[in-house]
Coordinates of C-alpha atoms in Angstrom, one line a residue:
M21 CA -90.3 -6.5 -25.9
S22 CA -88.7 -7.8 -22.8
S23 CA -86.9 -5.4 -20.5
S24 CA -83.2 -5.7 -19.8
P25 CA -82.2 -7.8 -16.9
S26 CA -81.4 -5.9 -13.7
V27 CA -79.1 -6.4 -10.7
E28 CA -79.9 -5.2 -7.3
I29 CA -76.9 -4.0 -5.3
A30 CA -77.2 -3.2 -1.6
L31 CA -74.8 -0.5 -0.5
Q32 CA -73.5 -0.5 3.1
T33 CA -71.3 2.3 4.3
T34 CA -68.5 2.0 6.8
T35 CA -66.3 4.5 8.5
P36 CA -63.3 4.9 6.2
Y37 CA -61.0 6.5 8.7
A38 CA -60.5 5.5 12.3
N39 CA -59.3 9.0 13.2
S40 CA -60.8 11.7 10.9
N41 CA -58.6 14.5 12.3
E42 CA -55.5 12.6 11.2
Q43 CA -56.8 12.8 7.6
G44 CA -57.1 16.6 7.7
L45 CA -61.0 16.7 7.8
D46 CA -63.0 19.2 9.7
S47 CA -65.5 18.1 12.3
N48 CA -68.5 18.5 10.1
A49 CA -67.0 16.4 7.3
A50 CA -65.9 13.8 9.7
S51 CA -69.3 13.6 11.2
A52 CA -70.9 13.3 7.8
I53 CA -68.7 10.4 6.9
S54 CA -68.9 8.5 10.2
E55 CA -72.6 8.7 10.8
P56 CA -75.0 6.4 9.0
S57 CA -77.0 8.1 6.4
N58 CA -80.4 7.4 4.8
W59 CA -78.8 5.8 1.8
D60 CA -77.0 3.0 3.7
H61 CA -79.3 0.3 2.3
T62 CA -80.6 1.9 -0.8
L63 CA -81.1 -0.6 -3.7
I64 CA -79.6 0.6 -7.0
E65 CA -80.8 -1.0 -10.1
A66 CA -78.0 -1.5 -12.6
K67 CA -79.1 -2.1 -16.2
V68 CA -77.2 -4.9 -17.9
P69 CA -77.4 -4.8 -21.7
N70 CA -79.0 -7.7 -23.6
T71 CA -75.7 -8.0 -25.6
A72 CA -73.6 -9.0 -22.6
V73 CA -71.7 -12.2 -23.1
S74 CA -71.1 -14.8 -20.5
L75 CA -67.6 -16.1 -21.0
P76 CA -66.7 -19.7 -20.3
P77 CA -64.3 -20.2 -17.4
V78 CA -60.6 -20.4 -18.1
D79 CA -59.1 -23.9 -18.2
T80 CA -62.2 -25.5 -16.8
G81 CA -65.7 -26.6 -17.9
F82 CA -67.0 -28.3 -21.0
D83 CA -65.8 -25.6 -23.5
A84 CA -62.2 -25.8 -22.2
Y85 CA -62.0 -29.6 -22.3
A86 CA -63.8 -29.7 -25.7
Y87 CA -61.3 -27.2 -27.1
L88 CA -58.4 -29.2 -25.7
A89 CA -59.6 -32.5 -27.2
S90 CA -60.3 -30.9 -30.6
A91 CA -57.0 -29.0 -30.8
W92 CA -55.2 -32.2 -29.8
I93 CA -56.9 -34.1 -32.7
L94 CA -56.0 -31.4 -35.2
E95 CA -52.4 -31.3 -33.9
L96 CA -52.1 -35.1 -34.4
L97 CA -53.6 -34.9 -37.9
V98 CA -51.7 -32.0 -39.3
W99 CA -48.2 -33.1 -38.2
S100 CA -48.4 -36.9 -38.2
F101 CA -48.4 -37.2 -42.0
P102 CA -45.3 -35.1 -42.6
F103 CA -43.4 -36.8 -39.8
S104 CA -44.4 -40.2 -41.3
Y105 CA -43.2 -39.4 -44.8
G106 CA -40.3 -41.8 -44.6
V107 CA -42.8 -44.7 -44.9
F108 CA -44.3 -43.0 -48.1
L109 CA -40.8 -42.5 -49.6
N110 CA -39.8 -46.1 -49.1
Y111 CA -43.0 -47.2 -50.8
Y112 CA -42.6 -44.7 -53.7
T113 CA -39.0 -45.8 -54.4
T114 CA -39.5 -49.5 -54.1
V115 CA -43.1 -50.1 -55.4
L116 CA -44.8 -47.2 -57.0
F117 CA -42.1 -45.8 -59.3
A118 CA -39.4 -47.6 -61.3
P119 CA -35.7 -47.2 -60.2
D120 CA -34.8 -45.4 -63.4
D121 CA -37.7 -42.9 -63.3
P122 CA -36.2 -39.5 -64.2
Q123 CA -38.3 -37.8 -61.6
L124 CA -37.2 -40.0 -58.7
N125 CA -35.1 -37.3 -57.2
L126 CA -38.2 -35.2 -56.6
L127 CA -39.6 -37.7 -54.0
P128 CA -37.5 -36.6 -51.0
V129 CA -38.6 -33.0 -51.8
V130 CA -42.2 -34.0 -51.2
G131 CA -41.4 -34.8 -47.5
T132 CA -39.4 -31.7 -46.8
L133 CA -42.0 -29.5 -48.5
S134 CA -44.9 -31.1 -46.5
S135 CA -43.4 -29.8 -43.2
G136 CA -41.1 -27.0 -44.3
I137 CA -43.8 -24.8 -45.9
I138 CA -45.7 -25.0 -42.6
Y139 CA -42.8 -23.4 -40.8
I140 CA -42.0 -20.8 -43.5
A141 CA -45.6 -19.7 -43.9
S142 CA -46.1 -19.4 -40.1
V143 CA -44.3 -16.0 -40.1
V144 CA -46.8 -14.8 -42.6
I145 CA -50.0 -16.3 -41.4
L146 CA -49.6 -15.5 -37.7
P147 CA -49.4 -11.7 -38.0
L148 CA -52.3 -11.7 -40.4
I149 CA -54.6 -13.8 -38.3
I150 CA -53.7 -11.8 -35.2
Q151 CA -54.4 -8.6 -37.0
Y152 CA -57.7 -9.9 -38.3
P153 CA -58.9 -12.2 -35.6
G154 CA -62.5 -12.3 -36.9
H155 CA -61.3 -14.4 -39.9
M156 CA -59.4 -17.1 -38.0
R157 CA -62.2 -19.6 -38.2
R158 CA -62.6 -19.1 -42.0
V159 CA -58.8 -19.4 -42.4
S160 CA -58.8 -22.7 -40.4
F161 CA -61.7 -24.1 -42.4
A162 CA -60.0 -23.2 -45.7
G163 CA -56.9 -25.0 -44.4
L164 CA -58.9 -28.1 -43.6
L165 CA -60.3 -28.2 -47.1
L166 CA -56.8 -27.8 -48.6
C167 CA -55.4 -30.6 -46.5
V168 CA -58.2 -33.0 -47.6
L169 CA -57.7 -31.8 -51.2
G170 CA -54.0 -32.4 -51.1
L171 CA -54.5 -36.0 -49.8
V172 CA -57.1 -36.8 -52.4
G173 CA -54.9 -35.3 -55.1
A174 CA -52.0 -37.4 -54.0
G175 CA -54.2 -40.5 -54.5
F176 CA -54.7 -39.5 -58.1
S177 CA -51.0 -38.7 -58.6
T178 CA -49.2 -40.8 -61.1
R179 CA -45.9 -39.0 -61.3
P180 CA -43.5 -37.7 -58.6
A181 CA -44.1 -34.1 -59.8
H182 CA -47.8 -34.6 -59.0
L183 CA -46.9 -35.6 -55.5
V184 CA -44.8 -32.5 -55.0
V185 CA -47.8 -30.3 -55.8
T186 CA -50.4 -32.3 -53.9
Q187 CA -48.8 -34.0 -50.9
G188 CA -46.0 -31.5 -50.7
V189 CA -47.4 -28.0 -51.4
I190 CA -51.2 -28.1 -51.2
Y191 CA -51.2 -30.2 -48.0
S192 CA -48.6 -28.1 -46.2
I193 CA -50.3 -24.8 -47.1
G194 CA -53.6 -26.3 -45.8
G195 CA -51.8 -27.5 -42.6
N196 CA -50.5 -24.1 -41.9
L197 CA -53.8 -22.4 -42.4
L198 CA -55.6 -25.0 -40.2
Y199 CA -53.0 -25.4 -37.4
F200 CA -51.8 -21.9 -36.5
P201 CA -55.2 -20.2 -36.0
V202 CA -56.2 -23.0 -33.7
L203 CA -52.9 -22.8 -31.9
T204 CA -53.2 -19.1 -31.2
Y205 CA -56.3 -19.8 -29.1
L206 CA -54.0 -21.7 -26.7
M207 CA -52.5 -18.4 -25.7
E208 CA -55.6 -17.9 -23.5
S209 CA -54.9 -21.2 -21.6
R210 CA -52.2 -21.8 -19.0
K211 CA -52.3 -25.5 -18.5
A212 CA -53.1 -27.2 -21.8
N213 CA -49.7 -27.0 -23.6
G214 CA -48.2 -30.2 -22.4
I215 CA -51.4 -32.2 -23.0
L216 CA -52.0 -30.7 -26.4
F217 CA -48.6 -31.3 -27.9
T218 CA -48.6 -35.0 -27.1
G219 CA -50.8 -35.4 -30.1
T220 CA -47.9 -35.3 -32.5
G221 CA -46.0 -37.8 -30.5
L222 CA -48.9 -40.3 -30.5
G223 CA -49.6 -39.7 -34.1
G224 CA -46.0 -40.2 -35.0
V225 CA -46.1 -43.6 -33.4
V226 CA -49.4 -44.8 -34.8
V227 CA -49.5 -43.3 -38.3
P228 CA -46.3 -44.9 -39.7
F229 CA -47.6 -48.4 -38.9
M230 CA -51.1 -47.5 -40.2
T231 CA -49.7 -46.1 -43.4
E232 CA -47.3 -49.0 -43.9
V233 CA -50.2 -51.5 -43.7
L234 CA -52.5 -49.5 -45.9
L235 CA -49.9 -49.0 -48.6
R236 CA -49.0 -52.7 -48.7
R237 CA -52.6 -53.9 -48.7
Y238 CA -54.5 -51.3 -50.8
G239 CA -51.9 -49.4 -52.8
H240 CA -51.2 -45.7 -52.7
K241 CA -54.5 -44.5 -54.3
M242 CA -56.9 -46.2 -51.9
T243 CA -54.5 -45.3 -49.0
F244 CA -54.7 -41.6 -49.7
F245 CA -58.5 -41.8 -50.0
I246 CA -58.7 -43.5 -46.7
L247 CA -56.3 -41.0 -45.1
A248 CA -58.4 -38.1 -46.5
A249 CA -61.6 -39.6 -45.1
I250 CA -59.9 -40.0 -41.7
F251 CA -58.6 -36.5 -41.8
G252 CA -61.9 -34.9 -42.8
G253 CA -64.0 -37.2 -40.6
L254 CA -62.0 -36.3 -37.4
S255 CA -61.3 -32.7 -38.3
L256 CA -64.8 -31.6 -38.9
P257 CA -66.2 -32.5 -35.5
A258 CA -63.0 -31.2 -33.9
F259 CA -63.3 -27.9 -35.8
V260 CA -66.6 -27.2 -34.2
Y261 CA -65.1 -26.9 -30.7
A262 CA -61.6 -25.6 -31.7
K263 CA -62.6 -22.0 -31.1
P264 CA -61.5 -19.1 -28.9
R265 CA -62.9 -18.5 -25.5
L266 CA -63.1 -14.7 -26.1
P267 CA -65.3 -13.4 -29.0
A268 CA -63.3 -12.2 -31.9
A269 CA -64.5 -8.6 -31.4
Q270 CA -62.9 -8.6 -28.0
A271 CA -59.5 -9.8 -29.2
S272 CA -56.7 -7.3 -28.9
T273 CA -54.3 -6.3 -31.6
T274 CA -50.6 -5.9 -31.2
A275 CA -48.1 -3.1 -31.9
P276 CA -46.0 -3.3 -35.1
L277 CA -43.1 -5.6 -34.8
D278 CA -39.8 -3.9 -33.7
K279 CA -37.3 -5.0 -36.4
S280 CA -34.3 -3.5 -34.7
F281 CA -33.0 -6.9 -33.8
L282 CA -32.3 -7.5 -37.5
N283 CA -29.3 -5.2 -37.1
N284 CA -27.8 -7.5 -34.4
Q285 CA -24.8 -9.5 -35.7
V286 CA -25.3 -12.3 -33.2
F287 CA -28.9 -12.7 -34.3
W288 CA -27.8 -13.5 -37.8
V289 CA -25.2 -15.9 -36.6
F290 CA -28.0 -17.7 -34.7
F291 CA -30.3 -17.5 -37.6
I292 CA -27.8 -19.1 -40.0
S293 CA -27.0 -21.7 -37.4
N294 CA -30.6 -22.5 -37.1
T295 CA -30.9 -22.9 -40.9
V296 CA -27.8 -25.2 -41.0
Q297 CA -29.4 -27.3 -38.3
A298 CA -32.5 -27.7 -40.3
F299 CA -30.6 -28.9 -43.3
A300 CA -29.5 -31.9 -41.2
N301 CA -32.3 -32.3 -38.7
F302 CA -35.0 -33.8 -40.9
L303 CA -32.9 -36.2 -43.0
P304 CA -32.9 -39.2 -40.7
G305 CA -36.7 -39.2 -40.3
I306 CA -37.1 -39.1 -44.1
Y307 CA -34.6 -41.8 -44.9
L308 CA -34.8 -44.3 -42.0
P309 CA -37.5 -46.6 -43.6
S310 CA -35.6 -46.6 -46.9
F311 CA -32.4 -47.3 -45.1
A312 CA -34.0 -50.3 -43.3
N313 CA -35.2 -51.6 -46.6
D314 CA -31.7 -51.4 -48.1
L315 CA -30.5 -53.3 -45.1
K316 CA -32.8 -56.1 -46.2
L317 CA -34.8 -55.9 -43.0
S318 CA -38.5 -56.7 -42.7
T319 CA -41.0 -54.3 -44.2
T320 CA -42.2 -53.1 -40.8
S321 CA -38.7 -52.4 -39.5
G322 CA -38.6 -48.9 -41.1
A323 CA -42.0 -48.0 -39.7
L324 CA -40.9 -49.2 -36.3
A325 CA -37.7 -47.1 -36.3
L326 CA -39.7 -44.1 -37.4
A327 CA -42.3 -44.7 -34.7
L328 CA -39.6 -45.0 -32.0
M329 CA -38.0 -41.8 -33.1
N330 CA -41.3 -39.9 -32.8
A331 CA -42.1 -41.6 -29.5
T332 CA -38.8 -40.7 -27.8
S333 CA -39.1 -37.1 -28.8
V334 CA -41.7 -36.7 -26.1
P335 CA -39.4 -37.3 -23.1
G336 CA -36.7 -35.4 -25.0
L337 CA -39.0 -32.4 -25.2
I338 CA -39.9 -32.6 -21.5
I339 CA -36.2 -32.8 -20.4
T340 CA -34.8 -30.2 -22.7
G341 CA -37.8 -27.9 -21.8
G342 CA -37.0 -28.2 -18.1
M343 CA -33.3 -27.6 -18.8
S344 CA -34.1 -24.4 -20.7
D345 CA -35.8 -23.0 -17.7
K346 CA -32.7 -23.2 -15.6
L347 CA -29.7 -23.1 -18.0
D348 CA -28.4 -20.8 -20.7
L349 CA -30.4 -21.5 -23.8
R350 CA -27.2 -22.0 -25.9
L351 CA -26.1 -24.8 -23.6
V352 CA -29.4 -26.6 -24.0
I353 CA -29.4 -26.3 -27.8
S354 CA -25.7 -27.5 -27.8
F355 CA -26.7 -30.5 -25.7
S356 CA -29.3 -31.4 -28.3
T357 CA -27.2 -30.8 -31.4
I358 CA -24.1 -32.5 -30.1
G359 CA -26.1 -35.5 -28.9
S360 CA -27.8 -35.7 -32.3
A361 CA -24.5 -35.4 -34.2
L362 CA -22.9 -38.2 -32.2
A363 CA -25.9 -40.4 -32.7
I364 CA -25.8 -39.9 -36.4
L365 CA -22.0 -40.3 -36.8
L366 CA -21.3 -43.0 -34.3
V367 CA -24.5 -45.1 -34.3
W368 CA -26.3 -44.6 -37.6
G369 CA -23.1 -44.7 -39.6
F370 CA -22.1 -48.1 -38.1
T371 CA -25.6 -49.6 -38.3
A372 CA -26.0 -52.9 -40.2
K373 CA -28.7 -54.7 -38.2
L374 CA -32.1 -54.0 -36.7
A375 CA -31.0 -53.5 -33.1
P376 CA -28.5 -50.7 -33.7
L377 CA -31.0 -49.1 -36.1
L378 CA -33.7 -49.0 -33.4
F379 CA -31.2 -47.7 -30.8
F380 CA -30.2 -44.9 -33.2
A381 CA -33.9 -44.0 -33.7
C382 CA -34.4 -43.7 -29.9
L383 CA -31.3 -41.6 -29.4
Y384 CA -31.9 -39.3 -32.3
G385 CA -35.6 -38.8 -31.4
F386 CA -34.6 -37.9 -27.9
F387 CA -31.9 -35.4 -28.7
S388 CA -33.3 -33.8 -31.9
S389 CA -36.6 -33.0 -30.3
G390 CA -35.3 -30.0 -28.4
I391 CA -33.5 -28.3 -31.3
L392 CA -36.1 -26.3 -33.1
M393 CA -36.8 -22.7 -31.9
G394 CA -40.0 -21.2 -33.1
L395 CA -38.7 -17.6 -33.2
F396 CA -36.6 -18.7 -36.1
A397 CA -39.4 -20.8 -37.7
S398 CA -38.7 -19.3 -41.2
S399 CA -35.1 -20.4 -41.1
R400 CA -36.1 -23.9 -40.0
G401 CA -38.5 -24.1 -42.9
L402 CA -36.0 -22.8 -45.4
G403 CA -33.4 -25.4 -44.3
N404 CA -36.0 -28.1 -44.3
V405 CA -37.2 -27.4 -47.8
L406 CA -33.7 -27.1 -49.3
S407 CA -32.5 -30.3 -47.6
G408 CA -34.7 -32.3 -49.9
P409 CA -33.0 -31.7 -53.2
L410 CA -29.6 -31.6 -51.4
S411 CA -30.1 -35.0 -50.0
T412 CA -30.9 -36.5 -53.4
G413 CA -27.5 -35.2 -54.7
L414 CA -25.7 -36.7 -51.7
M415 CA -27.4 -40.1 -52.2
R416 CA -26.3 -40.2 -55.8
H417 CA -22.6 -39.4 -55.2
S418 CA -21.1 -41.2 -52.2
P419 CA -17.4 -42.0 -52.2
F420 CA -18.1 -44.7 -49.5
Y421 CA -20.4 -46.9 -51.6
D422 CA -19.2 -50.5 -51.2
S423 CA -15.8 -49.3 -50.0
V424 CA -16.6 -49.3 -46.2
K425 CA -18.7 -51.4 -44.0
Y426 CA -21.9 -50.7 -42.1
G427 CA -24.2 -47.8 -42.8
Y428 CA -21.5 -45.6 -44.4
G429 CA -21.1 -48.1 -47.2
I430 CA -24.7 -48.8 -48.1
K431 CA -25.6 -47.1 -51.4
G432 CA -25.3 -43.3 -51.0
Y433 CA -26.0 -43.1 -47.3
G434 CA -22.4 -42.5 -46.4
S435 CA -22.4 -39.0 -47.7
L436 CA -25.9 -38.3 -46.2
I437 CA -24.8 -39.5 -42.8
L438 CA -21.6 -37.5 -42.8
F439 CA -23.4 -34.4 -44.0
A440 CA -26.1 -34.7 -41.3
G441 CA -23.7 -35.3 -38.5
L442 CA -21.2 -32.6 -39.5
G443 CA -24.0 -30.2 -40.1
M444 CA -25.2 -30.6 -36.6
L445 CA -21.7 -30.0 -35.2
A446 CA -21.3 -26.9 -37.4
S447 CA -24.5 -25.5 -36.1
T448 CA -23.3 -26.1 -32.6
A449 CA -20.2 -24.1 -33.2
A450 CA -22.2 -21.2 -34.6
I451 CA -24.7 -21.3 -31.6
T452 CA -21.9 -21.2 -29.0
Y453 CA -20.0 -18.4 -30.8
P454 CA -21.8 -15.6 -29.0
Y455 CA -21.1 -17.4 -25.7
F456 CA -17.4 -17.5 -26.2
M457 CA -17.3 -13.9 -27.6
G458 CA -19.2 -12.6 -24.6
K459 CA -22.1 -11.5 -26.8
T460 CA -25.7 -11.2 -25.7
I461 CA -28.9 -11.2 -27.8
D462 CA -31.8 -9.3 -26.2
I463 CA -34.7 -9.4 -28.7
D464 CA -38.2 -8.5 -27.6
V465 CA -40.5 -9.9 -30.2
P466 CA -44.3 -10.1 -29.6
L467 CA -45.5 -13.7 -29.6
T468 CA -48.3 -12.7 -32.1
A469 CA -45.9 -11.1 -34.6
V470 CA -43.5 -14.0 -35.1
S471 CA -44.2 -17.7 -34.7
Q472 CA -42.7 -18.9 -31.4
F473 CA -43.6 -22.5 -31.6
T474 CA -41.3 -25.4 -32.0
R475 CA -41.7 -28.2 -34.5
R476 CA -43.8 -30.2 -32.1
G477 CA -45.7 -27.1 -30.9
I478 CA -44.0 -26.3 -27.6
R479 CA -44.3 -22.5 -27.0
E480 CA -41.4 -20.4 -25.9
R481 CA -41.4 -19.7 -22.2
S482 CA -41.4 -16.0 -22.9
S483 CA -41.6 -13.6 -25.9
L484 CA -38.3 -12.1 -24.7
V485 CA -35.4 -14.2 -26.0
Q486 CA -32.2 -13.6 -24.2
L487 CA -29.0 -15.3 -25.1
G488 CA -26.1 -14.5 -22.9
N489 CA -25.4 -13.5 -19.3

């Protein structure tokens, strides 16, 4: 048996006090300290246990860059498909299913479920994986399998209800289990945030075009098989390196979540406002490709609009993130919501050609990117999920159909556009309420206890959320 490695440490004494009498020492003690002794250069052998672990450096080296690349790939894969659902919806309603299909109203729900459940489930999965860090890798792998299973199942789906279960529920549960354990490892890094979260932006640009081409050329069954193969083929190698720098046994646990903020009236105003925002926020991305089709534009116009909306969200995140570091958070969110509302009501509502449609996609992508707050992820998910069935009712009963021009008069989009725009304005009024009432929220919530990640992954700048002066 080999012996434990040893480290030789040379000790060299120095006089600790320039004037020993000033330190209250007698002459004998001072002499003992100041004079060199026979142990000045003694070699001490320190035993290092065989179980010692050499940790990779923080933010540098192969492991750090491999993790960043792997997490970037997983970020791209998990979120790109939900944010490209508008392309799927347009294909489902125009090609795959008949216009009189009784389950047609379920199709928008598929899109809102595919992202909404990821938000809602985050407030459950994050505390669990932080409490049991040794199971993070197993949870992520289970999520990977569920994502692939959901995509393959969607390929075999023949009814809208099947898509609700596969593409909507199974995929989103898998996405949650895969994404958030990997994202918690980022807490150990200081520099990777901005790079990592560009994955969703790039995926949101590429995936709509790729999906559009695959659906038109191969049909929905083969398209989902190809997407499942891409997802699994890229995720498995990435999964190998998407691991924590610290061993799981060394991970720390957190104290129980302080729930006193639930008694704060302003918190609930903000929570409800966030939910109202979510009702409206996801609708343009879901319906833009279908809207382009109803305008009799080319088949790629809807995919182009969706790609531009996702692309412009990147500079929107950067700018609103910089603003949030310097301004009252309510002012930044109001900037986003008012800008989004005006884009919906004044641009989308008066769109009848391609150029205004693309202009709206750019405006809305820029402003809406800074809206979502991770602390209220559950409310975002709730509003997102419920906006699906609500939007189908709005599309069926629009008083503006054929009675007004432009986007307001196209099929049932008039009611949808008004609801989305006014919903954004209503949420702005609720958000600014504490400001005008002189109220302040001071909620200290551990990052590990509640999801503090935005829709596109940007972490809150602090676990302490303060609204007010």
